[in-house]
Coordinates of C-alpha atoms and ligand atoms in Angstrom, one line a residue:
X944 CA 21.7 15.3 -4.7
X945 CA 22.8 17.9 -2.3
X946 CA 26.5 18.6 -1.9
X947 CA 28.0 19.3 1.6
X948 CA 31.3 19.2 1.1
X949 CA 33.0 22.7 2.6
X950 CA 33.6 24.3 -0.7
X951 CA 30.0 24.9 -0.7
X952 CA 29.2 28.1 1.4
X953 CA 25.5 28.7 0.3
X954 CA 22.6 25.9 -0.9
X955 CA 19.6 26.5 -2.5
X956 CA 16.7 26.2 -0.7
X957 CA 14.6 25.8 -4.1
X958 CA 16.6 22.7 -4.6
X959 CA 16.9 21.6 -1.7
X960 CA 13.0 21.6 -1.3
X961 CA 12.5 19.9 -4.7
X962 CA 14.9 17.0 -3.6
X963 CA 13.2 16.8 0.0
X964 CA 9.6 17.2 -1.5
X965 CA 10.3 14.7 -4.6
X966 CA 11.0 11.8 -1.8
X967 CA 7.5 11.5 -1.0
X968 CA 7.8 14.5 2.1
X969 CA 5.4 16.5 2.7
X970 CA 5.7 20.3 4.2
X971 CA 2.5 19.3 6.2
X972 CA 4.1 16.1 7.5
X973 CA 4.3 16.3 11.5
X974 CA 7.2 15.2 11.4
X975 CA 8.6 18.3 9.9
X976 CA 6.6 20.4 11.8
X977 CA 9.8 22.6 12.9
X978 CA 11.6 22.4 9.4
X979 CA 8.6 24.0 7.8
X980 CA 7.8 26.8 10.7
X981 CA 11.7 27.5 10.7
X982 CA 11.7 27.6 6.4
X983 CA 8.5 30.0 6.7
X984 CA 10.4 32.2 8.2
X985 CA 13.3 32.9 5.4
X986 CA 13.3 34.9 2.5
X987 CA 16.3 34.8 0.3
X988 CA 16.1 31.4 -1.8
X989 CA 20.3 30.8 -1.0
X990 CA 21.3 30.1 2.7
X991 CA 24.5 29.6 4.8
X992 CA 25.8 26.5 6.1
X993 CA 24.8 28.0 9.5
X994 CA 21.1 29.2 8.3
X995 CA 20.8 25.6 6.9
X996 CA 22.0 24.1 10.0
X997 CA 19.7 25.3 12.0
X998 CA 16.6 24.6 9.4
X999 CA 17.2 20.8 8.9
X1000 CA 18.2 20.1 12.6
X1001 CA 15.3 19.8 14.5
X1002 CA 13.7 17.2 11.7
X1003 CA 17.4 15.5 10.7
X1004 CA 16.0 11.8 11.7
X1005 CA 13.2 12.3 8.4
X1006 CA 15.1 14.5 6.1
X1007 CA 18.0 12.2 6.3
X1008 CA 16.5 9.4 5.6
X1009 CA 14.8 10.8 2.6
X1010 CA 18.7 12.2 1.0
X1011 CA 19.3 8.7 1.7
X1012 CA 16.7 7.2 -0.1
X1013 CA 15.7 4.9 2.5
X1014 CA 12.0 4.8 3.0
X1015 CA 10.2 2.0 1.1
X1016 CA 9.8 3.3 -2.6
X1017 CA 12.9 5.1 -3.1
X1018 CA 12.5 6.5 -6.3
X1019 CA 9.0 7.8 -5.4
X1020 CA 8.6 10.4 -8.3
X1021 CA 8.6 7.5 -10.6
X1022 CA 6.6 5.5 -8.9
X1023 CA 3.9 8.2 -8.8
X1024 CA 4.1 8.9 -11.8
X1025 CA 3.4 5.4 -12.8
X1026 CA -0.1 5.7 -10.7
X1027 CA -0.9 8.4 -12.2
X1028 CA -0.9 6.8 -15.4
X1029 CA -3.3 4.2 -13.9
X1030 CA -5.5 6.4 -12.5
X1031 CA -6.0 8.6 -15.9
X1032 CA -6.2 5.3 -17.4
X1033 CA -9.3 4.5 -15.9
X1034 CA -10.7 7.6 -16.5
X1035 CA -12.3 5.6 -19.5
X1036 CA -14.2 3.2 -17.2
X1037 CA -17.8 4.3 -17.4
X1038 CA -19.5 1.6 -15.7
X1039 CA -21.2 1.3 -12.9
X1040 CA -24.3 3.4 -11.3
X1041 CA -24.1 5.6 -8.0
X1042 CA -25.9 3.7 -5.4
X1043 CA -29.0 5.0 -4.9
X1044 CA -30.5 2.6 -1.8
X1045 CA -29.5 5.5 0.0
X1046 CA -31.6 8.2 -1.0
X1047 CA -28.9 11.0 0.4
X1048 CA -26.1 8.8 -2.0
X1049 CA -27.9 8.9 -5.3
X1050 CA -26.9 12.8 -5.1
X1051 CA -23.4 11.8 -5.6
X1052 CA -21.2 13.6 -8.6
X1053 CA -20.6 10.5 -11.0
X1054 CA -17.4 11.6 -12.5
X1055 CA -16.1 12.3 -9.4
X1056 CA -11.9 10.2 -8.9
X1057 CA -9.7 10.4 -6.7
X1058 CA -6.7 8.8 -5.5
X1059 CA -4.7 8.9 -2.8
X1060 CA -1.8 6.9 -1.2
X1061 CA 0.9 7.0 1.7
X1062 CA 3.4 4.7 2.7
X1063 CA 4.8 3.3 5.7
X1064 CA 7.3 5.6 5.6
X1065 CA 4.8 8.8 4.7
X1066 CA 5.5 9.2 1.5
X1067 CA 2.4 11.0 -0.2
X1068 CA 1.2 11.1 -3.2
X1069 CA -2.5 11.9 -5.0
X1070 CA -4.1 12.9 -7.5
X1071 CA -8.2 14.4 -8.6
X1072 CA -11.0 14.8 -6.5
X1073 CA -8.7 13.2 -3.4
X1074 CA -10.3 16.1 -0.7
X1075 CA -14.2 16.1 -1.9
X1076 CA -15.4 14.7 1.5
X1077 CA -17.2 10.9 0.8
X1078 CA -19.6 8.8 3.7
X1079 CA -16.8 6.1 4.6
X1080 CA -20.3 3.7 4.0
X1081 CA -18.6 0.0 5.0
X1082 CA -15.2 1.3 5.1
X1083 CA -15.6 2.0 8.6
X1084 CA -16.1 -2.0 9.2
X1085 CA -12.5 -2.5 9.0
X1086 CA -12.1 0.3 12.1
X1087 CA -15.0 -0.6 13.9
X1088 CA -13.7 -4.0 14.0
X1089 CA -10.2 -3.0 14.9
X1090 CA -11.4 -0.4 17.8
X1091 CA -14.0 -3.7 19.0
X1092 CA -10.7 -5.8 19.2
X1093 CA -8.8 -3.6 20.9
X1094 CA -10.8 -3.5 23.8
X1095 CA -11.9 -7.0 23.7
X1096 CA -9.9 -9.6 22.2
X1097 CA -10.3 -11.4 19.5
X1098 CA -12.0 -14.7 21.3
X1099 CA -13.8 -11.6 22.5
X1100 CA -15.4 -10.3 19.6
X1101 CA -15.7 -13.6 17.9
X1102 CA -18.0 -15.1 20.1
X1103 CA -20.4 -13.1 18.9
X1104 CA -19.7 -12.8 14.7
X1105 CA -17.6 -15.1 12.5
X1106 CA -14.7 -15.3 10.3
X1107 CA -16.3 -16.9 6.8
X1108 CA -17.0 -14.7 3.7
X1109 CA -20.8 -14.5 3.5
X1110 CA -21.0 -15.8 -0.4
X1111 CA -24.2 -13.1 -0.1
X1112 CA -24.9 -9.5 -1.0
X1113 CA -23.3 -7.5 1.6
X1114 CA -27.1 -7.4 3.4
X1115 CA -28.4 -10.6 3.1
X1116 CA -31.1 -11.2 5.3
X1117 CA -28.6 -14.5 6.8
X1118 CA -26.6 -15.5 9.4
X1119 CA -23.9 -18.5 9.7
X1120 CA -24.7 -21.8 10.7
X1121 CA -23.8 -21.1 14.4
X1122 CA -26.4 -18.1 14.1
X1123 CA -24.0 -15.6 14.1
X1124 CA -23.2 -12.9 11.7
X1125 CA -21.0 -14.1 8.7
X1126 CA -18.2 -11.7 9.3
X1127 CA -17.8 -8.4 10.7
X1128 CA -17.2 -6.8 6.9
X1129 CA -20.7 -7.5 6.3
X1130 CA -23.9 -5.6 7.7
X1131 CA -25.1 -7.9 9.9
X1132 CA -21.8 -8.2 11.3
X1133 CA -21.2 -4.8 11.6
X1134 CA -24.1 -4.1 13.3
X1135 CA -23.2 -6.8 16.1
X1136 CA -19.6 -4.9 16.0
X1137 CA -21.3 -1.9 17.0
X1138 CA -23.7 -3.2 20.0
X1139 CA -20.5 -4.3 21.6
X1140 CA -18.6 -1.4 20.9
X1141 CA -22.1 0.0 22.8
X1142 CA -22.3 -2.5 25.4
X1143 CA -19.1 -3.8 26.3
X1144 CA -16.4 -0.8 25.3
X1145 CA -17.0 2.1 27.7
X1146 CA -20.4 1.5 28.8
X1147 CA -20.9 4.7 30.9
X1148 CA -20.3 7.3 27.6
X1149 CA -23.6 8.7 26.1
X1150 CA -24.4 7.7 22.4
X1151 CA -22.7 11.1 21.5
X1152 CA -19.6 10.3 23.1
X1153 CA -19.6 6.9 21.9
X1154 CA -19.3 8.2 18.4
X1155 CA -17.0 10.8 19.3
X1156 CA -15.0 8.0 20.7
X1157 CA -14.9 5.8 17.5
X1158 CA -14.4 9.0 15.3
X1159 CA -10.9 10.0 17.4
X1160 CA -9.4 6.3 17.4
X1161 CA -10.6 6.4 13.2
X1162 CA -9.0 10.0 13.4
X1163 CA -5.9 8.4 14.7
X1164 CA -5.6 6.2 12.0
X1165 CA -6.0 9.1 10.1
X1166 CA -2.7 10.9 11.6
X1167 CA -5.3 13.8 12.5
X1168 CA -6.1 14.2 9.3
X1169 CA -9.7 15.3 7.9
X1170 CA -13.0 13.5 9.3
X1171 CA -16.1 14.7 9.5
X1172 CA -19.7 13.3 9.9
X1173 CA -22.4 13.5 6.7
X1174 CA -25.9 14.7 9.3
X1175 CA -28.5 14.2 6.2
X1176 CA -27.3 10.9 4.9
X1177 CA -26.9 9.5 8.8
X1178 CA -31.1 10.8 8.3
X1179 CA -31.4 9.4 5.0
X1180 CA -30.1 5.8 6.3
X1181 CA -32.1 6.0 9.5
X1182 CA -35.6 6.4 7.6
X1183 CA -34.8 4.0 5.0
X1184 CA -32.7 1.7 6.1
X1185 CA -35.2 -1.0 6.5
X1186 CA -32.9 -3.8 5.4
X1187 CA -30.5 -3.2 8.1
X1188 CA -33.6 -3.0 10.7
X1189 CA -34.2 -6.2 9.5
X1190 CA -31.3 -7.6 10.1
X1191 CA -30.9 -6.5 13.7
X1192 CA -34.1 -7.7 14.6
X1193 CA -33.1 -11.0 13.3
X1194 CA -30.1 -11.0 15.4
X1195 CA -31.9 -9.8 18.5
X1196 CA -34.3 -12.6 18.0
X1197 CA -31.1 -15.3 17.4
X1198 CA -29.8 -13.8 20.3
X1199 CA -26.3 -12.3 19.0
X1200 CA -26.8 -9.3 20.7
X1201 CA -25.1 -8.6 24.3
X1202 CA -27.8 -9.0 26.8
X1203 CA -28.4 -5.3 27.7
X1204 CA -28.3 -4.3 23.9
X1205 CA -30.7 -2.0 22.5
X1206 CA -31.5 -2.6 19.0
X1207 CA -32.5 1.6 17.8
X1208 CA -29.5 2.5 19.5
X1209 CA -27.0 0.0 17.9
X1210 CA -28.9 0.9 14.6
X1211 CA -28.0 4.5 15.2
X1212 CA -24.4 3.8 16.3
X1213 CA -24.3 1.6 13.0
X1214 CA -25.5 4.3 10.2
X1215 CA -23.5 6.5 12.2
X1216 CA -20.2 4.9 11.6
X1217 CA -21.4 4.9 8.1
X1218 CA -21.8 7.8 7.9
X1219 CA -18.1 9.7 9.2
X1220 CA -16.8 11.5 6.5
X1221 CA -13.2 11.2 5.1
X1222 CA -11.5 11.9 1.9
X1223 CA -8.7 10.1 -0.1
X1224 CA -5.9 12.0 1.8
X1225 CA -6.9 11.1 5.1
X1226 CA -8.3 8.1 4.3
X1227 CA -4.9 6.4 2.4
X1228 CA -3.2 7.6 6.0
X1229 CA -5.7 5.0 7.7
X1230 CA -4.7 2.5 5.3
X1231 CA -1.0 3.1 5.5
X1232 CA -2.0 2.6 9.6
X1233 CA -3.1 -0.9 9.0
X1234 CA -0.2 -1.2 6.1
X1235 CA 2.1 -0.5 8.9
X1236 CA 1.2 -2.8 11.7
X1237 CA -1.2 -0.4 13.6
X1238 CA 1.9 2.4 13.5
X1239 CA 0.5 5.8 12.1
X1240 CA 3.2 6.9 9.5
X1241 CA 2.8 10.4 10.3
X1242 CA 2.5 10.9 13.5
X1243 CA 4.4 7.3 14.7
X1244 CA 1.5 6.9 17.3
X1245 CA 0.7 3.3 17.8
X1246 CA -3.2 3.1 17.2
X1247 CA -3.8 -0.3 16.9
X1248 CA -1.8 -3.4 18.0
X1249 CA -0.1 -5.3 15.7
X1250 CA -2.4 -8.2 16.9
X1251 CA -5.8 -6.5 16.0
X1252 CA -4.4 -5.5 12.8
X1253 CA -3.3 -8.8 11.2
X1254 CA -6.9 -10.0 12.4
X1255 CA -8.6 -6.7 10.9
X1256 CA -6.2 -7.6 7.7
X1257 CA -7.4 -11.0 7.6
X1258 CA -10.9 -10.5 6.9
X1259 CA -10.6 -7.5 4.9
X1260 CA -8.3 -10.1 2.5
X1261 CA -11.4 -12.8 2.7
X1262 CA -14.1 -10.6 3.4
X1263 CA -13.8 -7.2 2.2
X1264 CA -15.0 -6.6 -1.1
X1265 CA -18.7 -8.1 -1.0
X1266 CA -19.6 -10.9 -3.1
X1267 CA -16.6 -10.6 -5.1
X1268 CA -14.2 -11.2 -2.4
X1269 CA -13.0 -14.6 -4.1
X1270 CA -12.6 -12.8 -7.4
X1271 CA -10.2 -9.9 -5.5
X1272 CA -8.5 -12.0 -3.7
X1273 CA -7.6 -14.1 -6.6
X1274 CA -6.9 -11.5 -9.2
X1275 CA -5.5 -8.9 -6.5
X1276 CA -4.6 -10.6 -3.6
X1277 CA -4.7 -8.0 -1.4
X1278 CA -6.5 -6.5 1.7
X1279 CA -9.1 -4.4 0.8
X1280 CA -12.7 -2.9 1.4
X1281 CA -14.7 -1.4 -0.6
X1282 CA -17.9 0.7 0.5
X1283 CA -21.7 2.1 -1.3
X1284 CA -20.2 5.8 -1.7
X1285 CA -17.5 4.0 -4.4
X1286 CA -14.6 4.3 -2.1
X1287 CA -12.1 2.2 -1.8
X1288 CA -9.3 1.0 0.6
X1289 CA -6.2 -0.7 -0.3
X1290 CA -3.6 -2.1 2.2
X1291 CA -0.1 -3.2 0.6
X1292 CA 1.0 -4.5 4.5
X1293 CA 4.4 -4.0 5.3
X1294 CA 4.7 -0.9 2.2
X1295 CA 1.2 1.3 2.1
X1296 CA -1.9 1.9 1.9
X1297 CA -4.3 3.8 -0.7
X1298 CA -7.6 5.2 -1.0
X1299 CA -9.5 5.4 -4.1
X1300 CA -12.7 6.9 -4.6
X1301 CA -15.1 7.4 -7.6
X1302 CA -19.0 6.7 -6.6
X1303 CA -20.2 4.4 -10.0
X1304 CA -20.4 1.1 -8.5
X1305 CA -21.1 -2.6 -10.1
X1306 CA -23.5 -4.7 -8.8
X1307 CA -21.6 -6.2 -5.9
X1308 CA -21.5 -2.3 -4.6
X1309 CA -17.6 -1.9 -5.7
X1310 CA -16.3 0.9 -7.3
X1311 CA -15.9 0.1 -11.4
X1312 CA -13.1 2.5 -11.4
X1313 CA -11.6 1.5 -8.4
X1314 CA -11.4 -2.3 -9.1
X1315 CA -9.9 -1.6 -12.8
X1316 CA -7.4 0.8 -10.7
X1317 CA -6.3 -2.2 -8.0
X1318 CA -6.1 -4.6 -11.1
X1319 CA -4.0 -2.4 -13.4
X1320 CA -2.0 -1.8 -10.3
X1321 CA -1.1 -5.4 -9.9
X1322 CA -0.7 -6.7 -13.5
X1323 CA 2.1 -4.0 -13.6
X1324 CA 3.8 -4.5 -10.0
X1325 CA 4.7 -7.6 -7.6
X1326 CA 2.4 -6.4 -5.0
X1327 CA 0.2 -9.9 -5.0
X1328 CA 1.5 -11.7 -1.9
X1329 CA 1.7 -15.2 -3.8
X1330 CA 3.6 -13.6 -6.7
X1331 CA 7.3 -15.1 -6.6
X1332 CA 9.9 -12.0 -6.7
X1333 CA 12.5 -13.5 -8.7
X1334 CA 10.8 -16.8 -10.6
X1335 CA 7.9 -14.9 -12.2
X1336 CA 7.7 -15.7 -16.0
X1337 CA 6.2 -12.4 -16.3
X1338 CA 8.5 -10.2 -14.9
X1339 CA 6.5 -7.5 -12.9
X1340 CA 8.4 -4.3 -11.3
X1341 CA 9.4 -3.9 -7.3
X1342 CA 9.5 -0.4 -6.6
X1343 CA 10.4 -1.5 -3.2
X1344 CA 13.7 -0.1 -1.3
X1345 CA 14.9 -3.9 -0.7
X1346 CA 14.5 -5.4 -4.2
X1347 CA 17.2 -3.3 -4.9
X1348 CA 19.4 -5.0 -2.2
X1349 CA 17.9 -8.1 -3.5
X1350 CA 19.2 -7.4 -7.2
X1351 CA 22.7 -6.3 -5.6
X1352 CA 22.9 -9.2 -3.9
X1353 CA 22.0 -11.8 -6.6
X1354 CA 24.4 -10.2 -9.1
X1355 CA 27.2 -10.7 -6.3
X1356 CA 26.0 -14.1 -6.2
X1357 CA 26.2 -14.4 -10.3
X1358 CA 29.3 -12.8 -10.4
X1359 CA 30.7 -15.2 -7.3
X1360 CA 29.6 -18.5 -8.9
X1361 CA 31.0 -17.1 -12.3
X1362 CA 34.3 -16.5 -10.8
X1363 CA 34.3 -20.0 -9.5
X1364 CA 33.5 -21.7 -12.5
X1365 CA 29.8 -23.3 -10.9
X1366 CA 28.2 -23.7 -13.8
X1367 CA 25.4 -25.4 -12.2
X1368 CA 24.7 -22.5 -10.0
X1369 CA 24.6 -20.3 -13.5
X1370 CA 22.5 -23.0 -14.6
X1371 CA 20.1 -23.0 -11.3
X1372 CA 20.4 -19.3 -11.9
X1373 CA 19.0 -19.4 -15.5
X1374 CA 16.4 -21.2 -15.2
X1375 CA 15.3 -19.3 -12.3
X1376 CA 15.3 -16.6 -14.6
X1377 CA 17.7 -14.3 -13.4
X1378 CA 18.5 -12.1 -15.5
X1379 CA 22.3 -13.4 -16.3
X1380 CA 23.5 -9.8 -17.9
X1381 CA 23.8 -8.0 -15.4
X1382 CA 26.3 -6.4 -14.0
X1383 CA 27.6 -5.0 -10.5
X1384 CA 28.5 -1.2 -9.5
X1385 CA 31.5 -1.3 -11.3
X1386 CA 29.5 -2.8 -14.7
X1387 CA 31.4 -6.4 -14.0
X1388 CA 29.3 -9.2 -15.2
X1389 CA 29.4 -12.8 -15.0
X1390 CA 30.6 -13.0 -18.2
X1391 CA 33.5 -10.9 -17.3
X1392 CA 34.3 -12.8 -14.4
X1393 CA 34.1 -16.5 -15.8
X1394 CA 36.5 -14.8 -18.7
X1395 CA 39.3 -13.4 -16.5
X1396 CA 39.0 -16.6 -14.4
X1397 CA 39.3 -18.8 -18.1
X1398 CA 36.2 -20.9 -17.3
X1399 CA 35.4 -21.8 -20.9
X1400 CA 32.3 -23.9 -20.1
X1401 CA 31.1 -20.6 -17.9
X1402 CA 31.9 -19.0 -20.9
X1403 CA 30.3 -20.6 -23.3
X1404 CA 27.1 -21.1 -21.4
X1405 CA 26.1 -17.5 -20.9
X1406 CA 26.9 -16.8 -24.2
X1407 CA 25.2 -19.6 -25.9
X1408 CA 21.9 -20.7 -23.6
X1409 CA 21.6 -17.1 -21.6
X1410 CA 22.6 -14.6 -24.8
X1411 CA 24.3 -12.3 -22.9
X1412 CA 25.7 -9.7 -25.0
X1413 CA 29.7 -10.3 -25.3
X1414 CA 31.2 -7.3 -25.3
X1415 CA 30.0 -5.4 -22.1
X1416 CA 32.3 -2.9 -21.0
X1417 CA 32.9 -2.2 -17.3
X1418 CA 34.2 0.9 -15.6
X1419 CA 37.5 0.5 -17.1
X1420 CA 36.4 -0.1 -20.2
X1421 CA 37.3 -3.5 -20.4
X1422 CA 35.4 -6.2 -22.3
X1423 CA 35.4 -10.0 -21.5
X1424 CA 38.0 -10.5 -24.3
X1425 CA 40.1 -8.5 -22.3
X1426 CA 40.1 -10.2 -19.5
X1427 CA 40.9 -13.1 -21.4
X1428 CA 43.6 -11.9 -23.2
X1429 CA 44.5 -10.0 -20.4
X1430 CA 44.9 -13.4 -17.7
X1431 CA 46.5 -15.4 -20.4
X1432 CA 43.5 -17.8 -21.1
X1433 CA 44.3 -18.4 -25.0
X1434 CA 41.1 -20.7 -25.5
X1435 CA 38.5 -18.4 -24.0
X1436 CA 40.1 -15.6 -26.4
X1437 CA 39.8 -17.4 -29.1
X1438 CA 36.5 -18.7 -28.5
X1439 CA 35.0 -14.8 -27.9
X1440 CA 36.9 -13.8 -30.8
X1441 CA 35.1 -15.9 -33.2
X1442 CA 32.1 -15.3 -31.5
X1443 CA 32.2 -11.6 -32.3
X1444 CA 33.8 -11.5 -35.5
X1445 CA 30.7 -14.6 -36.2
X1446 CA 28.1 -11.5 -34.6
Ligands
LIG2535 N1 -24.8 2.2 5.2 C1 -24.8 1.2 4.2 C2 -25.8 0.1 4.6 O1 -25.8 -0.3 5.7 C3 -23.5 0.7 4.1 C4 -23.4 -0.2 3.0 C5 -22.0 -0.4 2.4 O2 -21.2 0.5 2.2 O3 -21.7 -1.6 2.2 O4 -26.6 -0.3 3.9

């Protein structure tokens, strides 16, 4: 950590860079767009308090925070790390086959992986092939569907396509039993997405500006990050895409369409949208937008309401991932959709988002890779929303700013009822399973605490049912024996004596 105390005339700016940087920062992060034209402009590696004054001031709201350690994964370096690990774990996964449905997609680099991730706070993080552009393929439902209910509602947009997972291959030739499309994560809901976003959203622009529309509210997402459009594979889709013809016809003749709809230009706005371009890095910005209630991280623009983004959410978490939707939901519990060019989005709400990309996909049309990557992910952290954060058997780690605050304040808690001499609280404690050795700032522990304060039963509890070690020493040095010799409480002195001379 930095020091600013005034002995300190000069700082290194290597240091300072490594400190700022290892929080998750980037130098390309808008909202150090000053900081870094400012640093550009220096030489010499050791500033002034003055020089350094002047740098940081402009961008002090985000570089504070950051020496402060108070976005969401405060020790971000490790946490990184940890992915990493994952990710060069699944290295080893070889299954899968590129889709080739698609003629353009079968071209596709198999060993291609990438990963990429950013958190409601913009912390960034990636690793291999995160910029090799990808089709977005059905990872543009999600946006499509969030840019539909912005502009219409949601009793607006779901008077035309349903809620309910499909239980079908993404393109099943099948619509619910009201004769609407399943959901709007499927093709044929997709489709009806995009002949309202034709019909109903801005019905004076031109097909062109249409798309350019969609692509600067996707771009938005993106914190104007990369997009870009894939020409031959939009040609590729359009000449073979027979399946999705199919489907549109069906709906026209179902009459799910709006009334003016034409069914070759809502195809073409369709494969379109399948066809924008992103990569891991801009693409894990677009799922930290929806991680972070429609709020871009990195530019703090608010792209989608908070509304449209529980609802988009929603369906991703029922709908997202094909025919195995159940299965993610169950094993991952978590937002997600998946698309035909093996990428992958992944929405922690309320922490971040990531993007994961590697084109071998199973025969639901999911990524192998990226599936093993979400489940190694969540067999090692707390992210699954039904996973309890303090009665798990298995404990699982938080690396989440407030667990901390939750761990300082259910030691207080320990060390209160310990000091008290509520043993049933210990008790409740325990077999919450709490972890009953721990100790507070000062290295205090309950066992401390029920020793100075001559609770014997306290005592005799945590050492006998919790096995906390007995001779923990705090800041002072002091041991539990100590305190109990130390307040005058002859049985509890006795009683640890034994019990360490015993071992
Ligand atoms: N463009 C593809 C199709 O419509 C998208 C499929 C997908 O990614 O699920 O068939």
């Amino acid at each position: 950590m930095m020091k600013s105390n005034e002995d300190v005339d000069t700082i290194s700016l290597a240091r300072f860079l490594e400190a700022l940087y290892g929080s998750g920062l980037r130098a390309t992060d808008p909202r150090l767009v000053e900081f870094s034209a400012r640093l550009g402009n220096l030489t010499e590696d050791m500033v002034d308090r003055i020089t350094f004054k002047n740098l940081v001031e402009p961008n002090i709201a985000i570089i504070s925070r950051a020496f402060r350690r108070k976005f969401i994964i405060p020790d971000f370096t490790a946490f990184a790390s940890r992915l990493d690990d994952i990710y060069n774990q699944c290295v080893n996964v070889t299954d899968g086959n590129v889709a080739s449905y698609i003629p353009e997609l079968a071209k596709a680099d198999p060993n291609c992986w990438g990963y990429a991730m950013c958190t409601i706070d913009g912390q960034r993080h990636s690793l291999g092939n995160c910029t090799i552009p990808f089709t977005m393929q059905s990872c543009s439902k999600p946006l499509t569907y969030a840019i539909a209910l912005e502009h219409l509602g949601a009793d607006g947009v779901h008077q035309y396509v349903g809620q309910e997972p499909s239980g079908r291959i993404f393109n099943a030739l099948a619509l619910d039993i009201d004769n609407k499309p399943h959901n709007p994560m499927v093709n044929a809901g997709a489709i009806l997405i995009c002949s309202l976003l034709q019909n109903l959203v801005h019905f004076e622009m031109s097909f062109e500006q249409k798309l350019a529309y969609i692509m600067q509210h996707v771009q938005k997402a993106a914190g104007g990050e990369f997009l870009g459009y894939n020409d031959d594979v939009f040609l590729s889709e359009k000449c073979t895409g027979f399946r999705n013809y199919a489907l549109a016809y069906l709906m026209k003749e179902q009459k799910c369409f709006p009334e003016m709809a034409d069914v070759e230009e809502v195809l073409s706005l369709y494969f379109s949208t399948c066809c924008i371009e992103s990569h891991c890095e801009s693409m894990s910005v677009m799922a930290a937008t929806l991680a972070n209630g429609g709020i871009c991280p990195i530019t703090d623009e608010k792209v989608f309401s908070s509304a449209t983004v529980r609802d988009v959410l929603s369906l991703m978490h029922s709908c997202g991932m094909y025919d195995y939707s159940g299965q993610f939901a169950f094993k991952v519990g978590l937002p997600a959709k998946s698309g035909v060019s093996g990428s992958l989005m992944l929405v922690i709400p309320n922490v971040m988002g990531l993007a994961l990309w590697s084109p071998p996909i199973d025969r639901h049309g999911n990524s192998c890779r990226c599936l093993k990557f979400c489940e190694l992910l969540l067999q090692e952290y707390n992210f699954h929303p039904y996973e309890h954060m303090g009665h798990a058997t298995i404990k699982k780690r938080d690396p989440r700013m407030y667990s901390h605050h939750l761990q300082e304040s259910t030691v207080l808690h320990l060390l209160f009822y310990a000091a008290a001499g509520d043993i049933g609280a210990l008790r409740r404690h325990y077999l919450a399973g709490f972890d009953m050795s721990l100790g507070d700032y000062d290295g205090r522990t309950a066992l401390h605490l029920a020793a100075a304060e001559g609770h014997l039963d306290c005592v005799k509890f945590l050492v006998e049912h919790c096995r906390v070690p007995c001779d923990p020493s705090d800041r002072w040095g002091h041991s539990p024996l100590d305190e109990a010799k130390g307040f005058q409480h002859p049985e509890v002195e006795q009683y640890l004596s034994t019990h360490l001379k015993n071992g």
